[in-house]
Coordinates of C-alpha atoms in Angstrom, one line a residue:
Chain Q
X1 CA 0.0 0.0 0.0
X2 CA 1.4 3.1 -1.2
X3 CA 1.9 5.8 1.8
X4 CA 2.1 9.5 1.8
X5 CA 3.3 11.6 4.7
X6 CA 1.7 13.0 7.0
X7 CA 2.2 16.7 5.5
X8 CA 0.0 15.4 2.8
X9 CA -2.7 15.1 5.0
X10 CA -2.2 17.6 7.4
X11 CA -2.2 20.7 4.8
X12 CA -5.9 19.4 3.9
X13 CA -7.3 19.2 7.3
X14 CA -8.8 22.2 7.4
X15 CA -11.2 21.4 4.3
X16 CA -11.9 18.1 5.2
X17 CA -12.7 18.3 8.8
X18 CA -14.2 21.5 8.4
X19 CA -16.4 21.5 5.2
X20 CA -14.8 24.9 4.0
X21 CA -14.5 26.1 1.0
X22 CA -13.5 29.2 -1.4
X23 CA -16.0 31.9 -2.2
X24 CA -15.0 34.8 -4.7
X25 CA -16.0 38.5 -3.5
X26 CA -15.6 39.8 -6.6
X27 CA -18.5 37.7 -8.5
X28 CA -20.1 35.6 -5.7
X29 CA -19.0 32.3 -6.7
X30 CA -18.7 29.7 -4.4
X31 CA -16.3 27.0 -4.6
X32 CA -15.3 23.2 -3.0
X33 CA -12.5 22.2 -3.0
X34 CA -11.1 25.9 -2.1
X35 CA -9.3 27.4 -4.7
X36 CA -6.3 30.4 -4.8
X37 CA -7.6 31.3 -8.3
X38 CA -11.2 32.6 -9.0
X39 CA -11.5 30.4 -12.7
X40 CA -14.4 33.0 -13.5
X41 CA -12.5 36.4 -12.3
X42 CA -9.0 34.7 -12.5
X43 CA -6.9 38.5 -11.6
X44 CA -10.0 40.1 -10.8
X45 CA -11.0 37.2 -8.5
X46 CA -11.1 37.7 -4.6
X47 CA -11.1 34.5 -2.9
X48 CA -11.8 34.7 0.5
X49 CA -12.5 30.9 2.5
X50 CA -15.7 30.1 4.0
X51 CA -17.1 27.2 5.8
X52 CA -20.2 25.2 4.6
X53 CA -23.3 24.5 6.8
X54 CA -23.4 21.1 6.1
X55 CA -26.6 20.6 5.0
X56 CA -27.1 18.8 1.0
X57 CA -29.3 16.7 -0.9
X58 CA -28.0 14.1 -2.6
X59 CA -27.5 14.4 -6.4
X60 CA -26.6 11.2 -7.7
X61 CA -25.2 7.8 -5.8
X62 CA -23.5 4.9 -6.5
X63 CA -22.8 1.4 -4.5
X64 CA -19.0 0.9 -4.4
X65 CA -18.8 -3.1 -4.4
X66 CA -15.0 -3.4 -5.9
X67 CA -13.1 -1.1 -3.9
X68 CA -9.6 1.0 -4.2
X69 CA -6.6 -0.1 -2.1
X70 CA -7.5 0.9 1.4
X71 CA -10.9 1.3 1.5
X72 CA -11.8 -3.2 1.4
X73 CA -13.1 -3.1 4.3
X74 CA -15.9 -0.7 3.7
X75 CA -17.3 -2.3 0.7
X76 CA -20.8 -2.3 -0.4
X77 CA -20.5 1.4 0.9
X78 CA -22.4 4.3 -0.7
X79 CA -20.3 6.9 -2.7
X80 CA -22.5 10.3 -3.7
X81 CA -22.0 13.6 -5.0
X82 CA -23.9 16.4 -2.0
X83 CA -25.5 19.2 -3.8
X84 CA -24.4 21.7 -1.0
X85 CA -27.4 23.7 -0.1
X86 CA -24.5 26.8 -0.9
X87 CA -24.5 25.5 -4.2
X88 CA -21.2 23.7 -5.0
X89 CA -21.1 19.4 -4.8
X90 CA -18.7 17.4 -3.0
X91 CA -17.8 13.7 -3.6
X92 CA -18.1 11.7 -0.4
X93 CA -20.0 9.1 1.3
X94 CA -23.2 8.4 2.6
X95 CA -23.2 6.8 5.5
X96 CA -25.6 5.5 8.8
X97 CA -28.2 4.1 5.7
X98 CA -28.5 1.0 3.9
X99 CA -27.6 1.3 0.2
X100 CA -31.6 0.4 -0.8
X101 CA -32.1 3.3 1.5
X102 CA -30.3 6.0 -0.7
X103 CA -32.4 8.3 -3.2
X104 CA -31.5 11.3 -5.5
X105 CA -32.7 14.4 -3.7
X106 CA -32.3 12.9 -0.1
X107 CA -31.4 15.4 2.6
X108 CA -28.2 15.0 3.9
X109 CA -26.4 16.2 6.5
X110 CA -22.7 16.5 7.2
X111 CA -20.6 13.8 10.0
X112 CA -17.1 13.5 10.8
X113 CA -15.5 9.8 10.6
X114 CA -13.1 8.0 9.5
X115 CA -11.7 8.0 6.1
X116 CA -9.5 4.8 6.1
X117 CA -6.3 3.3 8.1
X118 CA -3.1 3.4 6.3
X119 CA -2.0 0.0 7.3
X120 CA -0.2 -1.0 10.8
X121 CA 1.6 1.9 10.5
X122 CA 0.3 4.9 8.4
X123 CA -1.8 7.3 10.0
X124 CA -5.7 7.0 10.3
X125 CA -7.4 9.5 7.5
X126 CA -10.3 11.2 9.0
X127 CA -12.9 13.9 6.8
X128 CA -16.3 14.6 6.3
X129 CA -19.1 12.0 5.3
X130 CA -23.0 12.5 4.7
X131 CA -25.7 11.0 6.7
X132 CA -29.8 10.9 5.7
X133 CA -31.5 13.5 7.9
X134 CA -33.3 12.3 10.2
X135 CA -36.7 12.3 8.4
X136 CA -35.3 11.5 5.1
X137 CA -35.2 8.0 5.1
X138 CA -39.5 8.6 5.7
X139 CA -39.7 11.2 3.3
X140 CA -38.7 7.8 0.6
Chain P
X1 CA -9.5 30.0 -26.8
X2 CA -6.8 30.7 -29.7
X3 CA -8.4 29.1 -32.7
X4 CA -5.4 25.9 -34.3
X5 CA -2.6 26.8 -36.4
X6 CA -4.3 28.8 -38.4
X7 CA -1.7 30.7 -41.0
X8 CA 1.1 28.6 -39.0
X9 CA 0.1 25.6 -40.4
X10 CA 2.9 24.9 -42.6
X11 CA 1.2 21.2 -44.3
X12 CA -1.4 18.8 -43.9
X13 CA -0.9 15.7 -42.2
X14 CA -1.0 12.5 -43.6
X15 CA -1.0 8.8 -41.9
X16 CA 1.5 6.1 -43.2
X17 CA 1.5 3.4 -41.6
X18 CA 0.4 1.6 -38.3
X19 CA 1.3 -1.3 -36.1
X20 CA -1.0 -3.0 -33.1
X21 CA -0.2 -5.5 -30.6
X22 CA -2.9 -8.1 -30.1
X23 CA -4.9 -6.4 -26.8
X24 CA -5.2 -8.9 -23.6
X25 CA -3.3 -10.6 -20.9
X26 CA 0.4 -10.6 -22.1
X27 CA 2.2 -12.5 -19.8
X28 CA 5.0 -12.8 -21.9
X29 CA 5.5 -9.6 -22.7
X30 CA 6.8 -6.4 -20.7
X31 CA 5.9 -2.7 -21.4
X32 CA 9.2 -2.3 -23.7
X33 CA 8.3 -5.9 -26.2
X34 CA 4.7 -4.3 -26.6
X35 CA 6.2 -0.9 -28.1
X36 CA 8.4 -3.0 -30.1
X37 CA 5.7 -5.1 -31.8
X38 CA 3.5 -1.6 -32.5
X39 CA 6.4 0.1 -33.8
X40 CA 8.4 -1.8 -35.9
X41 CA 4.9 -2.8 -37.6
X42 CA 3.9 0.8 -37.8
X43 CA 7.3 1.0 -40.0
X44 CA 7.6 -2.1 -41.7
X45 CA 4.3 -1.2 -43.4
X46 CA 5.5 1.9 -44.6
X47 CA 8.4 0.7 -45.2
X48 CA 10.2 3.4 -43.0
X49 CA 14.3 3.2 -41.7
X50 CA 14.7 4.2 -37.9
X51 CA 17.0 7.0 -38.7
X52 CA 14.6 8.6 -41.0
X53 CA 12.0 8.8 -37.7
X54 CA 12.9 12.7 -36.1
X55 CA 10.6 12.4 -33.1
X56 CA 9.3 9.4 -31.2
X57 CA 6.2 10.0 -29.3
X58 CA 4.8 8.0 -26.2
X59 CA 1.1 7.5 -24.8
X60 CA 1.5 6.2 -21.0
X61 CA -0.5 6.8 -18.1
X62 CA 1.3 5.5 -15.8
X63 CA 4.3 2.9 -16.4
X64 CA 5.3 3.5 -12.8
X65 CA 2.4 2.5 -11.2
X66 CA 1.6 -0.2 -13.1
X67 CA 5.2 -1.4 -14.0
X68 CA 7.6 0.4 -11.9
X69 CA 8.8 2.3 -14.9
X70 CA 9.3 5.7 -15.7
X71 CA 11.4 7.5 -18.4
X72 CA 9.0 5.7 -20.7
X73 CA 9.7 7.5 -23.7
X74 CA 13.5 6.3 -23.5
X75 CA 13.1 3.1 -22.7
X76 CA 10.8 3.1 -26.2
X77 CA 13.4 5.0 -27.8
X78 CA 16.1 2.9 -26.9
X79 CA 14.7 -0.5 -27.6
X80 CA 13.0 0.4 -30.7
X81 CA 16.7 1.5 -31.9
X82 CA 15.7 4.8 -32.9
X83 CA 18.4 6.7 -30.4
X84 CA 19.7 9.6 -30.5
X85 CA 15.7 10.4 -31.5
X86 CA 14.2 12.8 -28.9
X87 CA 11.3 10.8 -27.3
X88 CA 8.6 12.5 -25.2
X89 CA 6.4 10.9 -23.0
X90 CA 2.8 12.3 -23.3
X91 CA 0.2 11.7 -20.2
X92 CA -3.2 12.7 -19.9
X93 CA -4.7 9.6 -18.1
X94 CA -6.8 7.5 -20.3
X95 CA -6.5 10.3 -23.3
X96 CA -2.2 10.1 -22.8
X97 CA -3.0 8.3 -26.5
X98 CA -5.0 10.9 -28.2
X99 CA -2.9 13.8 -26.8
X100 CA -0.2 12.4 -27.9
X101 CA -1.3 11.7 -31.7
X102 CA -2.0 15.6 -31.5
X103 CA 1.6 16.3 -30.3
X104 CA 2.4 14.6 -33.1
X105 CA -0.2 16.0 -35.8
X106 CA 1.4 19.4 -34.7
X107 CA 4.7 18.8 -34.6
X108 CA 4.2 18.0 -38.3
X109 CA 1.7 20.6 -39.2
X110 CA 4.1 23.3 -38.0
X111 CA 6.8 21.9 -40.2
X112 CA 9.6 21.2 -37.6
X113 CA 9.4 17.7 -38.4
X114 CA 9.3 15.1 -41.4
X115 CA 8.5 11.7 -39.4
X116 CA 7.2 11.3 -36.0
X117 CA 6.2 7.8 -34.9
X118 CA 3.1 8.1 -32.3
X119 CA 2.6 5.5 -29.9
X120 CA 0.6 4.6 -27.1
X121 CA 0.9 1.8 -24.3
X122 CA 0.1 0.1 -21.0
X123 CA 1.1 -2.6 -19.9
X124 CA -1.5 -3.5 -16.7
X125 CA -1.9 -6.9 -15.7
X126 CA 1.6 -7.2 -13.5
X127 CA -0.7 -5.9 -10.5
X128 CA -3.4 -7.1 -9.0
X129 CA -7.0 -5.5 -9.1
X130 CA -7.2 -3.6 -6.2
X131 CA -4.2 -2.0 -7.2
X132 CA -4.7 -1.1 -10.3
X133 CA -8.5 0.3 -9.3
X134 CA -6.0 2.7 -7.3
X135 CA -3.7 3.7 -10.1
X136 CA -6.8 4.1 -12.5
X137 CA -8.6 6.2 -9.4
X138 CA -5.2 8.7 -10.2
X139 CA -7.2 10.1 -13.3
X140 CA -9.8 11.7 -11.3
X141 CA -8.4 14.2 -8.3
X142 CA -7.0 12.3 -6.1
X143 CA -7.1 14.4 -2.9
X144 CA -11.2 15.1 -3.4
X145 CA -12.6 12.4 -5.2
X146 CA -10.2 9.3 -4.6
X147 CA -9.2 10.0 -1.1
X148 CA -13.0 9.9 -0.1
X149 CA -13.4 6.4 -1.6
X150 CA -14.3 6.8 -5.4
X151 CA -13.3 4.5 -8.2
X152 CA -13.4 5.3 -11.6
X153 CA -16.1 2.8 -12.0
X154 CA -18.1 4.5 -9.1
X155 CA -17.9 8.1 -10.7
X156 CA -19.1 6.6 -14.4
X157 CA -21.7 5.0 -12.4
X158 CA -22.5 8.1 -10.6
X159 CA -23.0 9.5 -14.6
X160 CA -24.9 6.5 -15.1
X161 CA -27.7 7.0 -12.2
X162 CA -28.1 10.7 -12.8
X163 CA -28.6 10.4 -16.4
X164 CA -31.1 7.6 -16.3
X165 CA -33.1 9.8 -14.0
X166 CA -32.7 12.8 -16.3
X167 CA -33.5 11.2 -19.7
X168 CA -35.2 7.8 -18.5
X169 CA -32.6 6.1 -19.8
X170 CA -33.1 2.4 -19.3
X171 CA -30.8 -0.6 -18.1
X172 CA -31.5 -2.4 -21.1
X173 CA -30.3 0.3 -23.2
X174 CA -27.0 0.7 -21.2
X175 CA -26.6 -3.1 -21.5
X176 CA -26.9 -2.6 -25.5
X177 CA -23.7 -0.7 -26.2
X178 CA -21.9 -3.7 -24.4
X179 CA -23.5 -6.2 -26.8
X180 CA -23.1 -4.3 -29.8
X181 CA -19.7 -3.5 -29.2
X182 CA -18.7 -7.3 -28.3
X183 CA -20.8 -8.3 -31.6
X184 CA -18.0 -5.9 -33.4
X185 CA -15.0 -7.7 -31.2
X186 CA -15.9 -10.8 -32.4
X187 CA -14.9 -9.8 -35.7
X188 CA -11.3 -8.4 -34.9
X189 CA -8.5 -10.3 -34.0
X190 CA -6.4 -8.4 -31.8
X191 CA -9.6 -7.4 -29.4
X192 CA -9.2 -8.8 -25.8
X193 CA -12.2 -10.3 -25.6
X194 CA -13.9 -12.3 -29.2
X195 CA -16.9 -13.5 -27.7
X196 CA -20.6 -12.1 -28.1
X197 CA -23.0 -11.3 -25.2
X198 CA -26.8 -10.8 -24.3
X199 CA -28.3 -8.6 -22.2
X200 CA -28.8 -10.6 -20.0
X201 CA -25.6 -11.3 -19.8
X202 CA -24.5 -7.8 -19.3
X203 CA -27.3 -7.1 -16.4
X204 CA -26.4 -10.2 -14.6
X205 CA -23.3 -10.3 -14.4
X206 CA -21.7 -9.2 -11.3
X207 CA -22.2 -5.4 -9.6
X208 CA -19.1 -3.6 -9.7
X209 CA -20.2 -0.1 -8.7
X210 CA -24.3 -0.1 -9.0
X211 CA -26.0 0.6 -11.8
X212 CA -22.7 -0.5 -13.7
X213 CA -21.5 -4.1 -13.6
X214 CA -18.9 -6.1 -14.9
X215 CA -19.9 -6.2 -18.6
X216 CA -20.1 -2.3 -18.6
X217 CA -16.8 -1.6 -17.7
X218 CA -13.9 -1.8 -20.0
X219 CA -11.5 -4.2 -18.7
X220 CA -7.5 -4.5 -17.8
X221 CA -5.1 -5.0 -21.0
X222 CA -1.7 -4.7 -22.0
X223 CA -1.1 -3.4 -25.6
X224 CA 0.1 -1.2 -28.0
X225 CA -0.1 0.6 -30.9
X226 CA 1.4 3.1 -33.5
X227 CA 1.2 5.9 -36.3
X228 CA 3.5 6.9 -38.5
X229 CA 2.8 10.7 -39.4
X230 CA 4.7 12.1 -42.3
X231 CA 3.4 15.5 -44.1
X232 CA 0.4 15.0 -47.1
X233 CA 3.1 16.0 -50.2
X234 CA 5.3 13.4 -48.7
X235 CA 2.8 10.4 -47.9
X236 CA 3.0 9.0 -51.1
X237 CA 7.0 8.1 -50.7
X238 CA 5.8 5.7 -48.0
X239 CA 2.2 4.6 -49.4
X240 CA -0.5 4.7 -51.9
X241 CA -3.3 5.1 -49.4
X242 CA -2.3 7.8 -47.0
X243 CA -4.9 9.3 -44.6
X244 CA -4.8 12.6 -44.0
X245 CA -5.4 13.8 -40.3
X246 CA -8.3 16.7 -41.5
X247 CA -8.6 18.0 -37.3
X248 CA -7.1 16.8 -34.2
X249 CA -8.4 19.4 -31.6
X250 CA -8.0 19.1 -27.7
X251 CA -9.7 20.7 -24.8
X252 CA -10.0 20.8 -21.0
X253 CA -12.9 20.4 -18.3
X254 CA -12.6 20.3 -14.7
X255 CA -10.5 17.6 -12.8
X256 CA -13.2 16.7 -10.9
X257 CA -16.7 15.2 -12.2
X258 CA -18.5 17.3 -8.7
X259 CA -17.5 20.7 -10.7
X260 CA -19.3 20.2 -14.0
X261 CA -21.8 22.5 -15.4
X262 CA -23.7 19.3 -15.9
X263 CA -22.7 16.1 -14.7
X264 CA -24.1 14.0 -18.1
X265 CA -22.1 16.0 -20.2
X266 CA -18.4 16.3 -21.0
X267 CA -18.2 19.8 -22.0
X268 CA -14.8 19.3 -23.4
X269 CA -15.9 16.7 -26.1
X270 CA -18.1 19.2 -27.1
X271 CA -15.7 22.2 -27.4
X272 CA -13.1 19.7 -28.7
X273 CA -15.5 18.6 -31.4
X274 CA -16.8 22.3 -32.2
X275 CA -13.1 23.0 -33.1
X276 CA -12.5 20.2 -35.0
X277 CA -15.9 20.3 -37.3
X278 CA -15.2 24.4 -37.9
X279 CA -11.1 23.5 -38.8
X280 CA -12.1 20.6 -41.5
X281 CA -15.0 22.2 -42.9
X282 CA -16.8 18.3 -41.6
X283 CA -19.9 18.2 -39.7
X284 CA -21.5 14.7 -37.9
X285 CA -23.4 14.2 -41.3
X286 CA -20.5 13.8 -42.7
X287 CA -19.3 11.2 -40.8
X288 CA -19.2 7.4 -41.4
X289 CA -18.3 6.0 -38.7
X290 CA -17.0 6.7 -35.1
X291 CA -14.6 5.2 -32.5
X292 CA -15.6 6.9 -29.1
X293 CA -14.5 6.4 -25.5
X294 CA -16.7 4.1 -24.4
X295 CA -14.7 3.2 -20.8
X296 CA -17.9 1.8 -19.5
X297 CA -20.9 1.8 -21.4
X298 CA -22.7 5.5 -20.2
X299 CA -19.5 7.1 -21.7
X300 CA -20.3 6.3 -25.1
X301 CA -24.4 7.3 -25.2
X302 CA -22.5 10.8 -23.4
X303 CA -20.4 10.3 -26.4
X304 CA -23.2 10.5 -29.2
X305 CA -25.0 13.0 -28.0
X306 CA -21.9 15.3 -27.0
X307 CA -20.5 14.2 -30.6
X308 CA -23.6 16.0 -31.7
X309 CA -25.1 12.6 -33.4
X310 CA -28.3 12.9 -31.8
X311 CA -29.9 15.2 -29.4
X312 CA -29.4 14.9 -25.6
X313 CA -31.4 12.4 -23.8
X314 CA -31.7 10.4 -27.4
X315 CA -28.9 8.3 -27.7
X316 CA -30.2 5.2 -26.0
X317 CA -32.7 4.8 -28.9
X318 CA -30.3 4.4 -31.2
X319 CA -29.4 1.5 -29.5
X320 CA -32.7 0.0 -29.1
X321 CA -32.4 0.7 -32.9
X322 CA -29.2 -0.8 -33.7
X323 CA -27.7 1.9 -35.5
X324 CA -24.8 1.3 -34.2
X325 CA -24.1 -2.0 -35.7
X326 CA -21.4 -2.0 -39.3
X327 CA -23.7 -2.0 -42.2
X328 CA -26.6 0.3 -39.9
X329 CA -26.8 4.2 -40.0
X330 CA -24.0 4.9 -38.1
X331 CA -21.4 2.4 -36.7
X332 CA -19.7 2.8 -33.9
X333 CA -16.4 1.4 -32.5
X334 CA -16.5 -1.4 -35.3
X335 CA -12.8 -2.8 -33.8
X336 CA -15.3 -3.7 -30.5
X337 CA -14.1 0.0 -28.3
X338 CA -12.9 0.1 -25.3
X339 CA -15.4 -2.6 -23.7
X340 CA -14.3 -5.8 -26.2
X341 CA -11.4 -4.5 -28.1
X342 CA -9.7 -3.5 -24.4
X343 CA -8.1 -0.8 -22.7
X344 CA -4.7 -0.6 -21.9
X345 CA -5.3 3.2 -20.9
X346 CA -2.2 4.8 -22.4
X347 CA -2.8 2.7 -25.7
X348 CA -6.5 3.6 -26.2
X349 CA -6.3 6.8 -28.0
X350 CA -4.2 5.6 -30.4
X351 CA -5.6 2.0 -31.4
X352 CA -9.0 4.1 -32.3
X353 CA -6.9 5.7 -35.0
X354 CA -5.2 2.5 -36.1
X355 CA -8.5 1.2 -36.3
X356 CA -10.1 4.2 -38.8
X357 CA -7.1 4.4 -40.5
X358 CA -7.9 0.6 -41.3
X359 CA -11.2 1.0 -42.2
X360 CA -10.9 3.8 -44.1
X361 CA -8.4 2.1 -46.1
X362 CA -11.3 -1.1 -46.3
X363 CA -8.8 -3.2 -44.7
X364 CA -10.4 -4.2 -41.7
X365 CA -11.8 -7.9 -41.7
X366 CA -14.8 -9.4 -43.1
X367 CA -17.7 -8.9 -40.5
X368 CA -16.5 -5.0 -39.2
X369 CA -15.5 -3.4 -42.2
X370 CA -17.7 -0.5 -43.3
X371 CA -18.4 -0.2 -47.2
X372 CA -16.8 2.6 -48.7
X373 CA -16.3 4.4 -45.6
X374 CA -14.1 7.7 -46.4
X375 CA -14.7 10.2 -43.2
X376 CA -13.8 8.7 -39.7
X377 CA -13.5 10.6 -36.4
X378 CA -12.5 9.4 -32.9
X379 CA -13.2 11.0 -29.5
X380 CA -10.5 9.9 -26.9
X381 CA -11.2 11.0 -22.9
X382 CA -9.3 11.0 -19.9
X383 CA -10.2 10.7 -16.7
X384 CA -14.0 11.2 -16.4
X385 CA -14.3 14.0 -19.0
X386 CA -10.9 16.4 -18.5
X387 CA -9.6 16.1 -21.5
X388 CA -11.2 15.2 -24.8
X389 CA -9.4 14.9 -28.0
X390 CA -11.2 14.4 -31.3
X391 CA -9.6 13.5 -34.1
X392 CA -11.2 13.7 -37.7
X393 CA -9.7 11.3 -41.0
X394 CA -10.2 11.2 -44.5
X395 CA -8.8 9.2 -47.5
X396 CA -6.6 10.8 -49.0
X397 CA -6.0 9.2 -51.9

């Protein structure tokens, strides 16, 4: 299993603990991941960070059954891109449902957990994850 | 967006000759013996000498992943006995073929070379699955799509879902491209897979990331292939049946599939496409047949429709049609695509043109080939839609 350090982590923290992201003062775009360079303004752009309220619906899903290096013993798990109710998706997953549960337009909300381990001896990756709301499992 | 060479453009660009390994499981055969095969056939069949070749250009996504090797382009150099040629390795994920071929076309257009030699290759079955799943997963952006536990599968798939709620697109119509395009495989021998398949088949067959399953999804290959590129006014030294490269245009979308305008679209096909109809004075009417990236079977009704060969939302008709089949309205991926034909990643963008280039020429055998075909295009993507290249051919003779 390939490694990275733990720099490569750490400088990303932020983002994926948090849920922030980039919005640009000059034209009011928002933006995840958060960006240095406005691509609508580029110069002219003012990017100033921003956090997220954590609050989505989901806008399309998929059930990951044959999974990357790292992530084994997860699978089935629920992969989804959150329509942030700011605007901007984010890939994650959706989690504290059963796949059959999941359904385009769910409400989401955002949780904290674990990513994956890196081995015996890599660090453990946390970030953010979606979870139904808790009437959006009834709203199906 | 600068328009192409425009008074630059020192020549038109003609095809020579080209060279294909058989695509599969090689065990016998490294990254460097692939290269070989592809090459020397590109150049026997033009009947080229290594020292005439100026510029040597390489398609590889990722020889270091999947075979611990970098420096690609001089380990082809080397072994193909073409040093002190300057080799260049071109990457671009899946599209590290296509991008390359347009290195090459330019290089040529612009007149600083006579003779490039164009490859592409991956060799991808010396790792297991899970590992090359990861490699593969190195196309999208790692750090927010990846790290959060997407496959490339799972983001086609997330296409998939979206666009079947969208257009009403149905599983049945998904399964179709994989049929049709094994139908076509059956007919070519140096596709991975030969044999032909139901839908039934396809939607039985086991969930890899859901709605896609195994029969959707283009599978693991090692392979190769070349182009010789020479300029039009010199073609006929090396054959009688040159085809002349009439666009080869490139464009960009975002890294990451969560930043699209619209997720069932690859914007950059479309502007890629746009570019290459306005520079060759060719429109989709024109057209008589297609190879399109068809990594997993949603990719090539996106394909179509972003192609402009049907309006959006239509394209899973034509399958309940069958106008994709050789000998219907309009085939498609007649050498079996990406699905039966395989795709070793880094070779991908350059077998489409081997295989145009061969039909165009009517050599392609009895089953596939498409009667009197004289205008092909290809549309070669990489990763899940950041760069498109579409190329556009014609006889030239």
């Amino acid at each position: 299993m390939t490694m990275y350090g733990v720099p490569s982590h750490w400088r990303r923290y932020k983002e994926r603990y948090r849920l922030s992201g980039t919005r640009c003062e000059t034209c009011g775009n928002i933006y995840f991941p958060p960006r240095k360079v406005c691509p609508h303004c580029r110069r002219e752009g003012k990017p100033v960070s921003m956090n997220f309220s954590g609050k989505g619906k989901v806008y399309t899903f998929s059930v990951i059954r044959v999974p990357s290096e790292g992530f084994e013993a997860y699978a089935p798990y629920v992969i989804g891109l959150i329509q942030l109710e700011e605007g901007p998706k984010v890939t994650t997953q959706i989690v504290d449902c059963s796949p059959e549960e999941v359904y385009i337009d769910m409400p989401v909300e955002v949780c904290f957990r674990k990513l994956r381990e890196q081995g015996k001896e890599g660090i453990i990756c946390y970030g953010f994850k979606f979870k139904p709301t808790t009437d959006a499992i009834l709203k199906k | 967006m600068s328009n192409d060479l425009g008074t630059l453009k020192k020549s038109d660009v003609a095809i020579v000759g080209v060279g294909i390994t058989p695509f599969g499981e090689h065990w016998d055969k490294g990254l460097r013996e692939l290269v070989i095969e592809a090459g020397f056939a590109a150049a026997s069949e033009a009947g080229v000498r290594g020292r005439d070749i100026d510029l040597m250009l390489v398609g590889n996504m990722s020889g270091g992943m999947f075979a611990g090797q970098e420096h690609v382009a001089a380990l082809v150099a080397d072994f193909l006995g073409l040093n002190p040629t300057p080799a260049v390795r071109v990457e671009a994920a899946c599209a590290s073929g296509g991008v390359a071929l347009r290195q090459g076309y330019l290089a040529i257009a612009s007149g600083l070379n006579n003779l490039v030699l164009v490859g592409g290759v991956e060799k991808m079955t010396d790792v297991g699955g899970g590992w090359a799943t990861s490699v593969l997963s190195g196309a999208m952006d790692f750090e927010w799509e990846a790290y959060f536990g997407a496959t490339f599968p799972g983001i086609y798939s997330m296409i998939a879902r979206r666009y079947m709620h969208e257009y009403g697109l149905t599983r049945d119509q998904l399964a179709k491209v994989a049929v049709k395009n094994h139908y076509h495989g059956s007919f070519n021998p140096f596709a991975h897979y030969r044999n032909r398949i139901t839908v039934d088949d396809v939607i039985n067959s086991s969930p890899v990331a859901d709605p896609l399953r195994l029969l959707d999804c283009s599978p693991i290959s090692d392979g190769a292939a070349c182009v010789l590129l020479t300029s039009a006014e010199n073609a006929k030294k090396y054959t009688d049946t040159p085809i002349i490269i009439k666009a080869c245009e490139q464009a960009s979308g975002t890294l990451t599939l969560f930043d699209r305008r619209d997720i069932c679209t690859i914007d950059a096909t479309i502007d890629a496409a746009n570019k290459a109809y306005l520079n060759s004075h060719i429109s989709p009417r024109d057209v008589d047949l297609l190879e399109v990236h068809d990594c997993f079977t949603i990719a090539e009704i996106l394909a179509l429709e972003d192609l402009g060969f049907c309006e959006k939302g239509q394209a899973g008709k034509m399958y309940d049609e069958g106008q994709t089949y050789v000998g219907a309205t309009l085939p498609v991926n007649t050498d079996g695509g990406l699905k039966a034909a395989g795709h070793p990643v880094g070779a991908t963008g350059v077998k489409q043109i081997v295989e145009l280039v061969k039909q165009l020429r009517g050599e392609a055998e009895k089953g596939r080939q498409v009667s009197g075909a004289e205008i092909g295009l290809a549309q070669n993507v990489g990763g899940s839609g950041a760069t498109a290249v579409v190329t556009i051919l014609e006889r030239g003779d």
